[in-house]
Amino acid sequence: MSTATAMPGPPTVDVAMQSAIDAIDDSFLVLDADDRLVAFNAAALRAFPHLADDLVPGVGFEELMRRDAAVLHALGLLDDPDESVADRMQRHALPSCRFESRQPDGRWFRSEDRLMPNGGRVVITRDITDEKRHAEEAARYTKLLRGTLENISQGLCAFDADYRLMTWNARFFELLDLPHTFAQVGTPMVDIIRFLAKRGDLGPGDIGELTAEMTAMASETKGTIYEREDSRGRTLEVRLRPLSGGGIVATYSDVTERHKAETALRESEERYALAAAGASDGLWDWNLGTNRIFFSDRWKEMLGYATEEIGDGAEEWFSRIHPEDVQRVTAQIDAHLSGAATNFESEHRVRHFDDSYRWMLVRGLAVRDGDGNAYRIAGSMTDITERKRSEEQAIHDALHDSLTSLANRTLFLERVRQALARQRRTPSAQFAVIYLDLDRFKVVNESLGHVHGDDLIIAAARRLEQNLKFGDTVARLGGDEFAVMLEDVRDKEEATGLSDMLQKALSTPFMLGGKEVFTTASMGIAHSAENYVRPEDILRDAELAMYRAKELGKACSVAFDPAMRGTTVTPLDVETDLRRALERHEMVLNFQPIVSLSDGKIRGFEALARWRHAERGDIPPSEFIPLAEETGMIVELGQWVLRNACAQMVEWNQAFPEIGPFEISVNLSGRQFTQLDLVRMVTDSLEGTGLQANCLKLEITESALMENAQRSAQMLRHLKELDIKVCVDDFGTGYSSLSYLHTFPIDTLKIDKSFVQDMGRNRHNLEIVRTIALLAQNLRLDVIAEGVETPEQLAQLRAIGCGYAQGFLFSRPLTADNVRRLLAENRVW
């Protein structure tokens, strides 16, 4: 059709004018004062091909809009055509308006609707599709930059040529702890500096001078790196760099921990040699369209490469990922790119320049277009090799014995559990378990010392390993007890034969401390033919058989027989009964008097736990205390002893005010002393019973104190602040260094009975006791000698100035009723 057709009524456009408007690229619609189409140009037909049949002079503008809305509605680009037409006509009535619209072919137009002096209107429309695309690209690039900024560990900000804030990341405001009122484009740099100066972050001095000095340094810098400590005690590393068009960019890193490490390094050459400087993250930016990746210099450095040695291909990363990790890493990336995961985070191994593999934590965030499709992903890489090694070591330590590196009970039971599962699937896959105990270990330990005792344990472990076939498992269960799982053992007879082989292996003498040491083993054998369900059951039966071997004279092997159940008392039985002893009220307290040697009167008592088993009678502390330590029940038992001892002392101090008050001494085990809530447990007992804190004395062994000297000193200070007294038990048998006496806030030394009981025959022991008493006097500490049994020992202790004593000479440990009778006598020694 022609671009303009004459119709009766409305004015027409001459040919010259029509040619002129046809030459214009933008679409023109000219309307008369009655809002009818007068003229249009060729660009209008190109812009609105769906209206080509309707663009005729004389057609009403509203009719054109209704036709346009109907087409857009049919294509799904409009929800309500009537509402759209009404809105368009409302704006059309204004003197002028501008709006954007999307066309059926996807193009974007910007239209200007203007009133002309003659009352008519002109509607000019321009194609802005390319402009829109460029704007979207700019927005995506801005989002990419923002994502990268927010993904780095440093705070960053940039100021323009007038030193007003242009951009920043959240880490910048977090590190400087700035109010969010500053987080807006255009904030003057001087306002931020003045705020920091007022808060004290820039150090002491006049606020105005500090502000001016820092502002001048920032604005005149040609590149500056410095550190400063803020008002919260953190050290920040600040890097200032000028921008080519004026202004600066500043980055902030929290280097507080690095400074602490550097301080520690200066204090200790060993720590200096072992410590490593903290490293910042390596950054990467992957353009998915071109499949090129930007790697920062730090990223390359972390893998041992110089900047020019690694390109920008994706294979630079993926070819170095450990073959076992590649599939997992690609799946994690795909999950994020597809939208299934909100971010990409992966721990995997990457090959270093030296061909070793380093564990890396890689994080990333995708940048998406308007349709949600990822076209770029950027992130960071952190070396976590040391953390991974520590985790692997922790897992190993949790499943292996620290002395022998054999499997421990946990791992052994897991292996047995797996063997039971195999047997259920394949009944012919029979196996056996041997429970083994060294017969003469205690003799070696007491004769040659604990060090050589440990050497025997290690040597026995190696012998057992060397005489087992591949696939068998040997574990150390504790002390001198081992367990062996023998795979593919048809019956008990074969298992017994294999145990005899182990007996022969252990019978060869061991060289310990330059001496030949002989040992044998008692072995119990349980075979899987008994149809076990739980691994604990087969181990228990092997242990029962081992005890039967002990009863038969040791140095032999005994296969388990179901008749053994219920006839042998094992440590497992003792442990089970111990767990129920408190709830069955089988635990009682005995008290041994502590006598002042200056006047011979009772000044306190030591609380001692006793177990009166309902069926087995009295079980000695030497049997149940080590078991309580091993199982952790010592904590619960210790709480019970402490609370009941405090309550009993309150009762006696109220009943005998004329000869009191008395102190109560309560032993703390090494395991109790490591409890983080020890102080709270003690204060709860005092508050719950009403005992005065200065009437409680806690006894702790030297070895428990020295296991963690720094933590012990802190714990003892907390106790002393509460006016609770502290006594070092068994003094003289532990550490040879006495320097801790000056370090720890203690009140009393208790001389071990091994020195006291041999004073008469061994002059050396007498001198030790005398030295301890003199040392205590010089340090203003009390001294208690334990194990006093004869009048001669009492006389010697008085002669050398010992302050207090306890022992059978005064009284054996007594029940509470007998103590009350003893106090009523008010005896003097």
GROMACS .gro file of N, CA, C and O in nm, residues 118-163:
model
  184
  118ASN      N    1  -0.135   2.364   1.670
  118ASN     CA    2  -0.263   2.366   1.599
  118ASN      C    3  -0.367   2.275   1.663
  118ASN      O    4  -0.474   2.255   1.607
  119GLY      N    5  -0.333   2.217   1.778
  119GLY     CA    6  -0.427   2.128   1.845
  119GLY      C    7  -0.411   1.983   1.810
  119GLY      O    8  -0.469   1.895   1.875
  120GLY      N    9  -0.335   1.955   1.705
  120GLY     CA   10  -0.308   1.816   1.669
  120GLY      C   11  -0.195   1.758   1.754
  120GLY      O   12  -0.143   1.823   1.846
  121ARG      N   13  -0.153   1.636   1.726
  121ARG     CA   14  -0.047   1.571   1.804
  121ARG      C   15   0.046   1.497   1.708
  121ARG      O   16   0.008   1.461   1.596
  122VAL      N   17   0.166   1.479   1.756
  122VAL     CA   18   0.262   1.398   1.683
  122VAL      C   19   0.316   1.290   1.778
  122VAL      O   20   0.345   1.317   1.894
  123VAL      N   21   0.321   1.168   1.729
  123VAL     CA   22   0.372   1.056   1.807
  123VAL      C   23   0.498   1.004   1.738
  123VAL      O   24   0.491   0.954   1.625
  124ILE      N   25   0.614   1.022   1.807
  124ILE     CA   26   0.744   0.982   1.752
  124ILE      C   27   0.791   0.857   1.826
  124ILE      O   28   0.795   0.856   1.949
  125THR      N   29   0.829   0.754   1.754
  125THR     CA   30   0.870   0.627   1.817
  125THR      C   31   1.008   0.588   1.766
  125THR      O   32   1.034   0.595   1.645
  126ARG      N   33   1.095   0.549   1.861
  126ARG     CA   34   1.233   0.513   1.827
  126ARG      C   35   1.262   0.370   1.876
  126ARG      O   36   1.222   0.332   1.987
  127ASP      N   37   1.336   0.295   1.798
  127ASP     CA   38   1.378   0.158   1.835
  127ASP      C   39   1.495   0.169   1.934
  127ASP      O   40   1.602   0.221   1.901
  128ILE      N   41   1.475   0.120   2.057
  128ILE     CA   42   1.581   0.128   2.161
  128ILE      C   43   1.625  -0.013   2.204
  128ILE      O   44   1.676  -0.032   2.315
  129THR      N   45   1.606  -0.109   2.114
  129THR     CA   46   1.643  -0.248   2.149
  129THR      C   47   1.791  -0.259   2.185
  129THR      O   48   1.829  -0.319   2.287
  130ASP      N   49   1.878  -0.202   2.100
  130ASP     CA   50   2.022  -0.210   2.128
  130ASP      C   51   2.056  -0.136   2.257
  130ASP      O   52   2.139  -0.182   2.337
  131GLU      N   53   1.992  -0.024   2.277
  131GLU     CA   54   2.016   0.053   2.401
  131GLU      C   55   1.979  -0.029   2.523
  131GLU      O   56   2.052  -0.032   2.624
  132LYS      N   57   1.867  -0.099   2.516
  132LYS     CA   58   1.824  -0.185   2.627
  132LYS      C   59   1.925  -0.296   2.653
  132LYS      O   60   1.959  -0.328   2.769
  133ARG      N   61   1.973  -0.359   2.545
  133ARG     CA   62   2.068  -0.468   2.561
  133ARG      C   63   2.198  -0.420   2.626
  133ARG      O   64   2.254  -0.485   2.713
  134HIS      N   65   2.243  -0.304   2.582
  134HIS     CA   66   2.365  -0.249   2.640
  134HIS      C   67   2.344  -0.218   2.788
  134HIS      O   68   2.435  -0.239   2.871
  135ALA      N   69   2.228  -0.168   2.824
  135ALA     CA   70   2.199  -0.138   2.964
  135ALA      C   71   2.198  -0.266   3.048
  135ALA      O   72   2.248  -0.269   3.162
  136GLU      N   73   2.141  -0.373   2.993
  136GLU     CA   74   2.139  -0.500   3.065
  136GLU      C   75   2.280  -0.555   3.083
  136GLU      O   76   2.316  -0.608   3.189
  137GLU      N   77   2.363  -0.543   2.978
  137GLU     CA   78   2.502  -0.589   2.990
  137GLU      C   79   2.575  -0.512   3.100
  137GLU      O   80   2.650  -0.569   3.179
  138ALA      N   81   2.550  -0.381   3.102
  138ALA     CA   82   2.613  -0.299   3.206
  138ALA      C   83   2.566  -0.342   3.344
  138ALA      O   84   2.646  -0.350   3.439
  139ALA      N   85   2.437  -0.373   3.357
  139ALA     CA   86   2.385  -0.416   3.486
  139ALA      C   87   2.445  -0.550   3.529
  139ALA      O   88   2.479  -0.570   3.646
  140ARG      N   89   2.459  -0.642   3.431
  140ARG     CA   90   2.517  -0.771   3.464
  140ARG      C   91   2.664  -0.758   3.505
  140ARG      O   92   2.711  -0.823   3.598
  141TYR      N   93   2.734  -0.671   3.434
  141TYR     CA   94   2.875  -0.650   3.469
  141TYR      C   95   2.887  -0.589   3.609
  141TYR      O   96   2.974  -0.628   3.689
  142THR      N   97   2.797  -0.496   3.637
  142THR     CA   98   2.797  -0.436   3.771
  142THR      C   99   2.769  -0.542   3.877
  142THR      O  100   2.832  -0.546   3.984
  143LYS      N  101   2.676  -0.633   3.848
  143LYS     CA  102   2.644  -0.740   3.942
  143LYS      C  103   2.764  -0.833   3.963
  143LYS      O  104   2.792  -0.879   4.073
  144LEU      N  105   2.835  -0.860   3.851
  144LEU     CA  106   2.955  -0.944   3.861
  144LEU      C  107   3.059  -0.878   3.952
  144LEU      O  108   3.117  -0.943   4.040
  145LEU      N  109   3.082  -0.750   3.928
  145LEU     CA  110   3.179  -0.680   4.012
  145LEU      C  111   3.135  -0.681   4.158
  145LEU      O  112   3.215  -0.703   4.250
  146ARG      N  113   3.005  -0.658   4.179
  146ARG     CA  114   2.954  -0.657   4.317
  146ARG      C  115   2.969  -0.794   4.381
  146ARG      O  116   3.010  -0.806   4.497
  147GLY      N  117   2.940  -0.901   4.304
  147GLY     CA  118   2.955  -1.036   4.358
  147GLY      C  119   3.099  -1.065   4.394
  147GLY      O  120   3.128  -1.128   4.496
  148THR      N  121   3.192  -1.020   4.307
  148THR     CA  122   3.333  -1.042   4.336
  148THR      C  123   3.376  -0.965   4.461
  148THR      O  124   3.445  -1.019   4.548
  149LEU      N  125   3.333  -0.839   4.468
  149LEU     CA  126   3.369  -0.757   4.585
  149LEU      C  127   3.319  -0.820   4.714
  149LEU      O  128   3.390  -0.823   4.816
  150GLU      N  129   3.196  -0.872   4.712
  150GLU     CA  130   3.139  -0.927   4.835
  150GLU      C  131   3.196  -1.064   4.867
  150GLU      O  132   3.175  -1.116   4.976
  151ASN      N  133   3.270  -1.124   4.773
  151ASN     CA  134   3.323  -1.260   4.795
  151ASN      C  135   3.468  -1.260   4.842
  151ASN      O  136   3.524  -1.365   4.867
  152ILE      N  137   3.529  -1.143   4.850
  152ILE     CA  138   3.667  -1.137   4.898
  152ILE      C  139   3.669  -1.113   5.047
  152ILE      O  140   3.572  -1.065   5.105
  153SER      N  141   3.780  -1.148   5.109
  153SER     CA  142   3.789  -1.138   5.255
  153SER      C  143   3.830  -0.999   5.302
  153SER      O  144   3.833  -0.973   5.422
  154GLN      N  145   3.864  -0.909   5.208
  154GLN     CA  146   3.908  -0.776   5.245
  154GLN      C  147   3.793  -0.676   5.233
  154GLN      O  148   3.700  -0.695   5.155
  155GLY      N  149   3.800  -0.569   5.313
  155GLY     CA  150   3.709  -0.457   5.296
  155GLY      C  151   3.761  -0.366   5.186
  155GLY      O  152   3.882  -0.344   5.175
  156LEU      N  153   3.671  -0.313   5.102
  156LEU     CA  154   3.714  -0.231   4.989
  156LEU      C  155   3.620  -0.111   4.974
  156LEU      O  156   3.497  -0.124   4.990
  157CYS      N  157   3.680   0.005   4.941
  157CYS     CA  158   3.600   0.122   4.909
  157CYS      C  159   3.676   0.205   4.806
  157CYS      O  160   3.799   0.195   4.795
  158ALA      N  161   3.603   0.288   4.731
  158ALA     CA  162   3.665   0.374   4.630
  158ALA      C  163   3.602   0.512   4.637
  158ALA      O  164   3.480   0.525   4.657
  159PHE      N  165   3.686   0.615   4.621
  159PHE     CA  166   3.641   0.753   4.624
  159PHE      C  167   3.674   0.819   4.490
  159PHE      O  168   3.778   0.790   4.429
  160ASP      N  169   3.586   0.911   4.443
  160ASP     CA  170   3.607   0.977   4.315
  160ASP      C  171   3.708   1.090   4.328
  160ASP      O  172   3.771   1.108   4.433
  161ALA      N  173   3.723   1.168   4.221
  161ALA     CA  174   3.823   1.274   4.220
  161ALA      C  175   3.795   1.380   4.326
  161ALA      O  176   3.886   1.451   4.370
  162ASP      N  177   3.668   1.393   4.367
  162ASP     CA  178   3.633   1.488   4.474
  162ASP      C  179   3.635   1.422   4.611
  162ASP      O  180   3.589   1.480   4.709
  163TYR      N  181   3.687   1.300   4.615
  163TYR     CA  182   3.699   1.222   4.739
  163TYR      C  183   3.563   1.206   4.808
  163TYR      O  184   3.545   1.229   4.925
   0.00000   0.00000   0.00000
